[in-house]
XYZ file of C-alpha atoms in Angstrom:
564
model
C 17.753 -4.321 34.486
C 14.489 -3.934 36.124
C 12.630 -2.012 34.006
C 14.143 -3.215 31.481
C 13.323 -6.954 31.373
C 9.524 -5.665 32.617
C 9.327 -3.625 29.317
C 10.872 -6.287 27.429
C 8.350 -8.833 28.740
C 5.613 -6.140 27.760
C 7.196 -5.863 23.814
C 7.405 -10.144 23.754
C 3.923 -10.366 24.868
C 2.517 -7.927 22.474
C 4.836 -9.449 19.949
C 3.382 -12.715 20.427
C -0.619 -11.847 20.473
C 0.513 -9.520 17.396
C 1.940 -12.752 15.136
C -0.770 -14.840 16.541
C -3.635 -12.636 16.887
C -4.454 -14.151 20.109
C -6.364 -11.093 20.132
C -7.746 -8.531 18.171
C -4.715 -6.680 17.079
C -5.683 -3.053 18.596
C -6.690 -4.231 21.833
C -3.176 -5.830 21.957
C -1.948 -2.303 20.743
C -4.203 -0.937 23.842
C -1.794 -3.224 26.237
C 0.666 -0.588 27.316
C -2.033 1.634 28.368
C -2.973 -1.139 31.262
C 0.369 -2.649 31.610
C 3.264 -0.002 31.808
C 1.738 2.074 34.190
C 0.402 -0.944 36.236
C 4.310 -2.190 36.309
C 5.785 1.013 37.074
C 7.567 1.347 33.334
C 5.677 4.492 32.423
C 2.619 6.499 33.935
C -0.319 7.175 32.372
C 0.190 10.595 31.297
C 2.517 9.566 29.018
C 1.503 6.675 27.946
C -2.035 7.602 26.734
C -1.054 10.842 25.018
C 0.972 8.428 22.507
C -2.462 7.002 21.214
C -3.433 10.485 18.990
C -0.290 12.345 17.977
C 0.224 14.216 14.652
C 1.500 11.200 12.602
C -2.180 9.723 13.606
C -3.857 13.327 12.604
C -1.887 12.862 9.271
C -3.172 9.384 8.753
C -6.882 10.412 9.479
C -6.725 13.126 7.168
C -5.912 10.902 3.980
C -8.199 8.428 5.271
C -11.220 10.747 5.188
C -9.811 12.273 1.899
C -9.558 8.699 0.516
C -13.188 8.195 1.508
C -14.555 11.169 -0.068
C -13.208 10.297 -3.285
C -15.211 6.571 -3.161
C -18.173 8.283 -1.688
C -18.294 9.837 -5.276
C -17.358 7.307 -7.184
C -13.861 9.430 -8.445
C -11.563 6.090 -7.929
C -13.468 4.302 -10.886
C -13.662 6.966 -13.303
C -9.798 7.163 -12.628
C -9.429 3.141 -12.763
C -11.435 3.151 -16.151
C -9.541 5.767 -18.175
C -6.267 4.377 -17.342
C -7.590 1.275 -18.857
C -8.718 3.272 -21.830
C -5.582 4.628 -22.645
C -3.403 1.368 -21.822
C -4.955 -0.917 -24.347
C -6.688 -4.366 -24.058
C -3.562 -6.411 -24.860
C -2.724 -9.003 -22.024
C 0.928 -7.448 -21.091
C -0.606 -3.738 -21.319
C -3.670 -4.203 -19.623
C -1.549 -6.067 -16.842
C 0.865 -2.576 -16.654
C -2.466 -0.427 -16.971
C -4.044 -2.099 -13.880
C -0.460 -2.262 -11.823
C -0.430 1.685 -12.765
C -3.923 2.069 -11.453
C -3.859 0.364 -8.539
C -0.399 1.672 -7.235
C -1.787 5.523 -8.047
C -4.803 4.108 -6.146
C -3.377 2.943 -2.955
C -0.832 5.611 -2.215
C -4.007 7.537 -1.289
C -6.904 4.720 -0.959
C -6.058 2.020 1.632
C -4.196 -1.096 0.334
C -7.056 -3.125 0.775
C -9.667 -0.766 -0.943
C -7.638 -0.342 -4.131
C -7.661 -4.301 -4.666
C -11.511 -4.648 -3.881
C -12.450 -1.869 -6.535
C -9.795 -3.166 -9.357
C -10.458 -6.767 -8.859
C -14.286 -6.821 -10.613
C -13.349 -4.422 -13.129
C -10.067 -7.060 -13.763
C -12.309 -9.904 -13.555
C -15.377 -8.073 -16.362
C -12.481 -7.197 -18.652
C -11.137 -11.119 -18.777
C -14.785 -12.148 -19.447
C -15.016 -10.595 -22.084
C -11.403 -11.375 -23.586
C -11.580 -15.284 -23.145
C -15.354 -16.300 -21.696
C -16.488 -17.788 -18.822
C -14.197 -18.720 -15.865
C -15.786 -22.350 -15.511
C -15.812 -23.027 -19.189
C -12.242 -22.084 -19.511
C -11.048 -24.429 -16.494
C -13.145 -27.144 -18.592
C -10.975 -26.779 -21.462
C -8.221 -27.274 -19.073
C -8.609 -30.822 -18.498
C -6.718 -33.267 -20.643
C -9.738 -36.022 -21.041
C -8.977 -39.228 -23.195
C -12.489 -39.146 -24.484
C -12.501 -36.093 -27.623
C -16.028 -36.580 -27.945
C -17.030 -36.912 -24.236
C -14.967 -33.082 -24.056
C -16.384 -31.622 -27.196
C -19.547 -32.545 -25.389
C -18.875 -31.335 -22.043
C -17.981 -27.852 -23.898
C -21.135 -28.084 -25.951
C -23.346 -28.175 -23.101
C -21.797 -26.017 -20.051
C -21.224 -22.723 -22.583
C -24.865 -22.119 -23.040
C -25.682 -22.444 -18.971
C -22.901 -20.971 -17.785
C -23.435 -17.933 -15.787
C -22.113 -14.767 -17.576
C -21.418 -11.680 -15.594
C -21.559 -9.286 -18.740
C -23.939 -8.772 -21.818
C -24.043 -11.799 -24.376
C -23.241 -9.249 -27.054
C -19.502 -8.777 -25.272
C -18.859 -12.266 -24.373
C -17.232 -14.362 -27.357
C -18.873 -17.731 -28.203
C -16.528 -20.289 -27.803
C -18.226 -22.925 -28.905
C -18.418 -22.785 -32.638
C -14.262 -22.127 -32.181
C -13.835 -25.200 -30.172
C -15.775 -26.924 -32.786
C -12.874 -25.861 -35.585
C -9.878 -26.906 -33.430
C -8.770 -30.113 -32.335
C -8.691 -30.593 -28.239
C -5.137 -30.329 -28.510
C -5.127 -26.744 -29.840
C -7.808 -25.837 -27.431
C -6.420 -26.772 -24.130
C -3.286 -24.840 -25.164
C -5.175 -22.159 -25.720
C -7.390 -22.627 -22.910
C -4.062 -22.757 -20.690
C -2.606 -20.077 -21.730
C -5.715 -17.657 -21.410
C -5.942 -19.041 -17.614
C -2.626 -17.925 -16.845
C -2.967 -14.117 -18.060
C -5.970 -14.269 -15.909
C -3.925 -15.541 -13.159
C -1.530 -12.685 -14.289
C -4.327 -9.925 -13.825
C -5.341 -11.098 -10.626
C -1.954 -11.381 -8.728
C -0.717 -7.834 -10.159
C -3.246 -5.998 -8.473
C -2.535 -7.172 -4.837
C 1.092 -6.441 -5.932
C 0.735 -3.364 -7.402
C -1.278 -1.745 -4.200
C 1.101 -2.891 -2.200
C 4.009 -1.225 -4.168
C 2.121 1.997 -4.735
C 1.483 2.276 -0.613
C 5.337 2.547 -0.141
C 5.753 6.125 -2.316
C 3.404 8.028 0.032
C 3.855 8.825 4.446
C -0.649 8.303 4.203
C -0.299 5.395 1.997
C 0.491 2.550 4.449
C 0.944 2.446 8.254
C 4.589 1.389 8.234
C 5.407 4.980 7.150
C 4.016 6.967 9.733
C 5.069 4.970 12.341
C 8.751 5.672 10.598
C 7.717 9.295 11.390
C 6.738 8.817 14.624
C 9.111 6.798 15.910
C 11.776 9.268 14.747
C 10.180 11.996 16.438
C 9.935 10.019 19.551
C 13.557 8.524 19.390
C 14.994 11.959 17.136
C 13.353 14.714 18.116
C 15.897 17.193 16.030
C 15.434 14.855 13.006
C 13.355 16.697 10.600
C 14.369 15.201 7.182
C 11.285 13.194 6.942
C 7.885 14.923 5.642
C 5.392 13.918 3.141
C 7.530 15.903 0.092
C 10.749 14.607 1.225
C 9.288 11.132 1.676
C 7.192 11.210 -1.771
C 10.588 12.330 -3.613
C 12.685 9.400 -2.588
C 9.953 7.034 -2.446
C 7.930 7.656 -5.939
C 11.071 6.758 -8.053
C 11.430 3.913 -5.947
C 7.513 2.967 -6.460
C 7.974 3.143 -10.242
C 11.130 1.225 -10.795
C 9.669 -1.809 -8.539
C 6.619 -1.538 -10.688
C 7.822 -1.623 -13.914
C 10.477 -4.805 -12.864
C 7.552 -6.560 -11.438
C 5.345 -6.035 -14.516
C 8.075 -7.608 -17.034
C 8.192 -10.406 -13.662
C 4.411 -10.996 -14.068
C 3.957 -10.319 -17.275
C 6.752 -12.714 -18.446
C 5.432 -15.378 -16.071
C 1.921 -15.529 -17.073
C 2.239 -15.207 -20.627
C 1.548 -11.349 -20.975
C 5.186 -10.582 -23.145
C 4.566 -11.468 -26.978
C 5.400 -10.027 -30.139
C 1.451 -9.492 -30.137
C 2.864 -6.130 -28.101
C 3.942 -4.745 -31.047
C 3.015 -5.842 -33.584
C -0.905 -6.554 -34.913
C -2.117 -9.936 -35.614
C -5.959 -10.850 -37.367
C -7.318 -13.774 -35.365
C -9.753 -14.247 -32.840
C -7.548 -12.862 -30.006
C -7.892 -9.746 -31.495
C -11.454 -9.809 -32.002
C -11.861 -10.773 -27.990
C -9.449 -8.108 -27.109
C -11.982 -5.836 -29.630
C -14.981 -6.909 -27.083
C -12.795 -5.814 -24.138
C -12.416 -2.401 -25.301
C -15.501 -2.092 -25.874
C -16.254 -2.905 -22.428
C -13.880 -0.296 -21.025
C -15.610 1.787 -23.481
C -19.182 1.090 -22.251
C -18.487 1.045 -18.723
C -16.470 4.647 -18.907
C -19.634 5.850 -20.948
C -21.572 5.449 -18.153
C -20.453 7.193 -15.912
C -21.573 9.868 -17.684
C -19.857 13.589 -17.996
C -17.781 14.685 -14.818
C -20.401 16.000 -12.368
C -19.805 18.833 -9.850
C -19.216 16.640 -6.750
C -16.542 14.654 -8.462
C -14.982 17.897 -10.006
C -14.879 19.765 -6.512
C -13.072 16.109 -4.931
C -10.539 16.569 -7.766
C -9.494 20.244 -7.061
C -9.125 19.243 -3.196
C -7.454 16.282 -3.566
C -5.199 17.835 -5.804
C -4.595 21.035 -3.255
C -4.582 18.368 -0.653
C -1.417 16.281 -2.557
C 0.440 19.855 -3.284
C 0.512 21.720 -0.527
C 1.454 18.177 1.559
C 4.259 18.128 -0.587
C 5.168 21.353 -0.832
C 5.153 22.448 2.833
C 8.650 21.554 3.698
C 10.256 19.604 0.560
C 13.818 19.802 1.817
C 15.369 20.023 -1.649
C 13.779 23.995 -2.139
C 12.400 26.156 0.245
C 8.295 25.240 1.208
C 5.833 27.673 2.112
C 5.931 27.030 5.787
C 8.324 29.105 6.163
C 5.550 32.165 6.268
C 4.676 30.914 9.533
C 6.595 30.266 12.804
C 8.956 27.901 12.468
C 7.941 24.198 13.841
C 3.983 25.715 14.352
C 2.832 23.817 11.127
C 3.103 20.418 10.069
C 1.711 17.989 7.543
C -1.179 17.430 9.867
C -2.204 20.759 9.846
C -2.311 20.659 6.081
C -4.011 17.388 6.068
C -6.865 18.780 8.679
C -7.600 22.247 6.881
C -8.147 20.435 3.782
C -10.323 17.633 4.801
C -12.344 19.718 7.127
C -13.605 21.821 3.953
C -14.620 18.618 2.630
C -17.548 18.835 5.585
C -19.029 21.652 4.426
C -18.188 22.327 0.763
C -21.736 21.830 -1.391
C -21.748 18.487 -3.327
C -23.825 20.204 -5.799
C -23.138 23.193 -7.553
C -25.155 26.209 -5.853
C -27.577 28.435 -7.671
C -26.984 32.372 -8.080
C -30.600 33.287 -8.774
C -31.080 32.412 -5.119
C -28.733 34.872 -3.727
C -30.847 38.001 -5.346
C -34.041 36.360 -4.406
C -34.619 34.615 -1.561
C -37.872 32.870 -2.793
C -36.564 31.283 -6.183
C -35.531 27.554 -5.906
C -32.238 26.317 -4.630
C -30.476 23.602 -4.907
C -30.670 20.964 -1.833
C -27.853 21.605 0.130
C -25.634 18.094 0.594
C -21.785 18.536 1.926
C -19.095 16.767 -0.186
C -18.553 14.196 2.841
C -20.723 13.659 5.762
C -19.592 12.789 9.370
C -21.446 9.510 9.427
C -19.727 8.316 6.538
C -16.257 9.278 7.292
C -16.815 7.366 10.506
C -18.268 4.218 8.795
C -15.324 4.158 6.159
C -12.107 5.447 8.718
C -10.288 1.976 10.535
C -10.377 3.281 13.800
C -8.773 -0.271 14.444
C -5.513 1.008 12.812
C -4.972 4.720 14.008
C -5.430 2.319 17.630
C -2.761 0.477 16.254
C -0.323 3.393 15.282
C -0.799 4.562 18.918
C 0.811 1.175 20.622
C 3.618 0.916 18.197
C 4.206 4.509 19.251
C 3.225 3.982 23.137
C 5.436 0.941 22.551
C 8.582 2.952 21.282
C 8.571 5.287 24.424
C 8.689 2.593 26.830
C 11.559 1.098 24.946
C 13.274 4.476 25.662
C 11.783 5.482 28.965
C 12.904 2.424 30.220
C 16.377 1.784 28.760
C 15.227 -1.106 26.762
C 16.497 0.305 23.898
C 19.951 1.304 25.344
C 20.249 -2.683 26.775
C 19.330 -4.242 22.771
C 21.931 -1.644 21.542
C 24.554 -3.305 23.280
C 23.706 -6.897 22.654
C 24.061 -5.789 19.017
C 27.662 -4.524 19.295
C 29.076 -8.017 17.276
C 26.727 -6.224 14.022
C 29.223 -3.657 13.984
C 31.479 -5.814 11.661
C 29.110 -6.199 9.090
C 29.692 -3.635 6.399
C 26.410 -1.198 6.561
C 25.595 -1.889 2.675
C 25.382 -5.473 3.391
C 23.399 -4.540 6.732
C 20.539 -2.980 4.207
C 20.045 -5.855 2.526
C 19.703 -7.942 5.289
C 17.886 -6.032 7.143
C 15.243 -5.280 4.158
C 15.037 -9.226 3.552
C 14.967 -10.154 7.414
C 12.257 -7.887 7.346
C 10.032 -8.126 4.355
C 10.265 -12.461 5.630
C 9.179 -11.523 8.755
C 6.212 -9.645 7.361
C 5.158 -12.403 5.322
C 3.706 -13.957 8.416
C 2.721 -10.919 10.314
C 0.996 -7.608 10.750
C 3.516 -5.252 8.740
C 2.305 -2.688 11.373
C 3.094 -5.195 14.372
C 6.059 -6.368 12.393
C 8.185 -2.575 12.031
C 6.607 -1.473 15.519
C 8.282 -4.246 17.386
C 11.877 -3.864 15.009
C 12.006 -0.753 14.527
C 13.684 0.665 17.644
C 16.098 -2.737 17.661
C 16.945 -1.369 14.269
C 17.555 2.189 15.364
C 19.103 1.341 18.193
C 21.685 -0.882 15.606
C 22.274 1.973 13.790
C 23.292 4.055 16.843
C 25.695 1.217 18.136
C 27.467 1.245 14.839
C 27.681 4.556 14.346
C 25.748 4.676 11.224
C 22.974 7.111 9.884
C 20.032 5.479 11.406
C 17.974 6.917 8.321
C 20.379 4.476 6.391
C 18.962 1.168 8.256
C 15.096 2.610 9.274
C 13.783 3.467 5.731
C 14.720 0.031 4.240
C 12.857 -1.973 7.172
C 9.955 0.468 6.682
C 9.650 0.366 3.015
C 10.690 -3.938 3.211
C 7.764 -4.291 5.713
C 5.281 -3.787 2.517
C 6.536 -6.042 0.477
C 4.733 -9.316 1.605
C 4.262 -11.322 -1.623
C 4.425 -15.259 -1.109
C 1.285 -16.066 0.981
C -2.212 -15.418 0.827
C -2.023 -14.292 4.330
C 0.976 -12.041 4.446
C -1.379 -8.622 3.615
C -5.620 -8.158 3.110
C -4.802 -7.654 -0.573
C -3.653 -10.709 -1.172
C -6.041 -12.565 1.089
C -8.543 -10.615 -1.169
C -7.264 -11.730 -4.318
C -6.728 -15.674 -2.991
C -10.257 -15.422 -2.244
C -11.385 -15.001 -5.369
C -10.613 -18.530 -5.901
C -8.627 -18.571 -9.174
C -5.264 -18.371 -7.899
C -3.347 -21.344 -5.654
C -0.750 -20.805 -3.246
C 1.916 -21.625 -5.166
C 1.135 -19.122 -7.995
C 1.790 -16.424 -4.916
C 5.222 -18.356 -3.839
C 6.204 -18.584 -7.329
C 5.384 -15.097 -8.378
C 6.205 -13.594 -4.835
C 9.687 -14.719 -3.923
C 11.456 -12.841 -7.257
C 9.255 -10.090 -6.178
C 10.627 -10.142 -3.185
C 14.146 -10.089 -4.142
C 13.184 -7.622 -6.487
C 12.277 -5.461 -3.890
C 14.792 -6.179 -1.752
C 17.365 -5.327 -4.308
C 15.387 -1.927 -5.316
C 15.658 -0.903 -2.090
C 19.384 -0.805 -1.968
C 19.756 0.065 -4.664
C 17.719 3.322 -3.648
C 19.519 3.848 -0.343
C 23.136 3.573 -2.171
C 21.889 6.332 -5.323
C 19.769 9.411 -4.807
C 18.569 8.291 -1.403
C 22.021 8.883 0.322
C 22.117 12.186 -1.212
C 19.058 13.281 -0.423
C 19.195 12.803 3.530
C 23.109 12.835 3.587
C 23.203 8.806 4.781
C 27.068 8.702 4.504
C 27.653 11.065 7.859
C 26.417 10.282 11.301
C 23.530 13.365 11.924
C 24.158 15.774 14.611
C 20.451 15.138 15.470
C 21.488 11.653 16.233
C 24.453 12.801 18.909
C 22.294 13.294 21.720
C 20.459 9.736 22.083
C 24.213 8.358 21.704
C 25.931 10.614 23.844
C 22.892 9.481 26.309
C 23.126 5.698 26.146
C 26.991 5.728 25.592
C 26.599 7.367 29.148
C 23.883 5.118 30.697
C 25.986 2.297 29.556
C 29.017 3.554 30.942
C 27.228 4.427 34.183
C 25.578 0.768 34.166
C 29.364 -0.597 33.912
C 30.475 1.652 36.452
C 27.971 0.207 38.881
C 28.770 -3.297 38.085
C 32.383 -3.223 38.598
C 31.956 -0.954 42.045
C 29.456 -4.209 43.262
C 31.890 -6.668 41.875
């Protein structure tokens, strides 16, 4: 138990500065490098190698993809013609920015999807229902009608508007027709579709993350703690990944739109059916906001179109390389030579030296006419300023982490104090480990959170002879869905910030999403998930890291009873 309890003491302490953030949470990840070699767990040389492996490779490469596409802008022109096509209505705008910013943030980070939607969300309610501050105003039940009609009369004109006057509705000759009954209904009711738009894009990035390996952390550390713990597993790629996870993504989106839409006032017969009044005039401005703001962008320039075509190549031939369900073109090259990496690398590197501007012929026949200045798609100072190094630091402990675990035997020792799991039945066992999880999460990193559970987890599966596919993807996908607090994920401290929305709009809203989720995800593993990676038979790739512990364990009991 030596090395053991040291490694365990090395996981609790990380644990702790993790969920605390004691310190900066990658120079806690940077602890093993000082403190497993120092304690004789594991040297160096393989702890330090742990830091950049493929699965980090993979992550940089859709990081630097995702910030050549905001370098040129490609993200809003996206954002804005979803909109466009969507409609202005409450409930579809609502769906049309949940679509946008789940597309968004399976290749954008989580917390740069919700930062670009969020003023685009907030220009679009100005111009359906007016000034934030105004609106609050007509919140307030006063006993004085005339001391209100007042108070209305004289903030409207001062207030500060953040679009044109022409697109901002004048409420003031409205409020002067209604009675202050009418108006604080109406007043109510617009502030909670604005509470609606705000907490669906958080959401909605946070959902979208899950259907991509690049999307969100969690995922690759899935990958490379399979590798590490499986090293004949192969079942997980990006294709494989994208096919289980996307229908996934979609389902949990459109269950938390009718959530979020039903709960904030979005769902009306206004859906369907058209009604003359002064809604529909606002929701006239809005569209022509949408309008305006897509019109000036202007006509798709070169830059934006070359981003496009490499993105695009970049998505296919990630998915395509080894989907599992049809044969994938690595298969013209030696098997096990190429991963996703490699794809992700070859593409992005073009991205360094592809012209951002489209090159002219003249100057190839002669070498005095004009040319075009020559500007790469993505520079190397701007990759750097826009890639977390923070987080590919953080990757690298939960991954250092893992091979202590099984250097050490950790792993084998939490197996067995597991053993009394084996009665629960393994469809129950999802569920509870998805909700034990995505609680868990709510409070911490959900990188620290499926680094430190993740090999307990696997190591459950092992002692219970079940698929450990069957228990790992639910804790990795749960680990994303941290809904309830403002402080659970940098979306939704993003959105809180904003100050519109109150903690217990995200409690309210977030715990059905949450069960939502939870019950998505089993209902996922139980369907086309546990035909697609064959999660009713034990793997032969998991035999080996039984075989070994059932024999360390043995051995260990063997040793016991001989000094007994």
């Amino acid at each position: 138990m030596k090395h053991e309890g040291k490694c365990l003491y090395v996981v609790l302490l990380m644990a702790v500065y993790w969920c605390t953030e004691a310190l900066p949470l990658a120079v806690t990840a940077m602890l093993p490098v000082c403190l497993f070699p120092t304690m004789g767990i594991l040297p160096s040389k393989k702890v330090c190698p742990q830091y950049f492996l493929e699965t980090n490779f993979l992550f940089l490469s859709g990081l630097v993809m995702a910030s050549a596409i905001e370098e040129w802008g490609l993200h809003r022109r996206i954002a804005l013609k979803v909109l466009k096509i969507v409609g202005v209505k409450p409930a579809w705008l609502i769906l049309g920015m949940m679509i946008t910013s789940s597309f968004l943030s399976m290749w954008l980070s989580n917390t740069a999807t919700t930062a670009m939607m969020l003023p685009i969300a907030n220009a679009i309610l100005e111009s359906l229902f007016g000034n934030l501050e105004t609106l609050k105003e007509n919140c307030k039940d006063k006993s004085d009608p005339e001391g209100d009609s007042q108070v209305n009369m004289h903030v409207l004109p001062c207030e500060k508007q953040v679009l044109t006057t022409e697109n901002t509705p004048d409420w003031t000759d409205r409020s002067e027709q209604k009675n202050l009954k009418e108006v604080r209904k109406e007043a109510e009711y617009q502030m909670k579709v604005w509470k609606g738009f705000l907490i669906s894009i958080p959401y909605a990035a946070s959902i979208g993350g899950t259907a991509t390996l690049t999307g969100t952390a969690p995922n690759l550390i899935l990958v490379g703690q399979l590798k590490s713990y499986f090293p004949e597993c192969d079942l997980i790629n990006f294709g494989s990944w994208f096919v289980f996870a996307f229908p996934l993504m979609l389902l949990f989106l459109i269950l938390g739109w009718i959530w979020i839409a039903f709960l904030y006032g979005g769902l009306n017969t206004r859906l369907c059916i058209s009604k003359h009044d002064e809604r529909e005039a606002a929701e006239a401005k809005a569209k022509a906001v949408i309008d305006e703001d897509y019109k000036k962008l202007g006509p798709i320039k070169f830059a934006e179109g070359s981003i496009t075509f490499f993105f695009i190549m970049f998505a296919i031939l990630l998915f395509t390389r080894d989907p599992k369900f049809v044969t994938g073109w690595s298969v013209f090259f030696t098997k096990g030579y190429v991963s996703d990496a490699v794809t992700g690398v070859i593409i992005i590197s073009i991205l360094f030296f592809f012209p951002s501007q489209c090159p002219s012929l003249c100057w190839w026949f002669d070498s005095r006419a004009s040319n075009t200045p020559y500007v790469p798609l993505l520079s190397w100072r701007k990759a750097q300023e826009c890639v977390p190094w923070n987080i590919i630091l953080l990757l690298g402990g939960g991954f250092a982490m893992a091979k202590g675990c099984e250097e050490s035997g950790l792993a084998v020792w939490i197996g067995n104090h597991l053993q009394p799991l084996a009665q629960v039945p393994p469809a129950v066992a999802v569920i509870l480990i998805t909700a034990f999880i995505a609680c868990f999460t709510e409070f911490a990193s959900n990188t620290a959170t499926i680094i430190i559970f993740l090999p307990v987890i696997a190591e459950l599966a092992i002692r219970v002879n079940v698929n450990p596919l069957y228990f790992m993807i639910p804790a990795t996908t749960g680990c994303s869905y941290a809904f309830m607090l403002p402080v659970s994920t940098p979306p939704n401290s993003i959105a809180f910030a904003s100050g519109h929305l109150m903690v217990k709009d995200m409690v309210k809203t977030g715990f059905v999403m949450n069960i939502l989720g939870i019950l998505c995800v089993s209902l996922a593993m139980n369907t086309w998930g546990l035909h697609m990676f064959s999660l009713h038979t034990y793997p032969d790739w998991a035999r080996p890291l039984n075989a070994s512990s059932a024999t360390v364990a043995t051995h260990a009991m063997a040793t016991m009873n001989m000094t007994g």
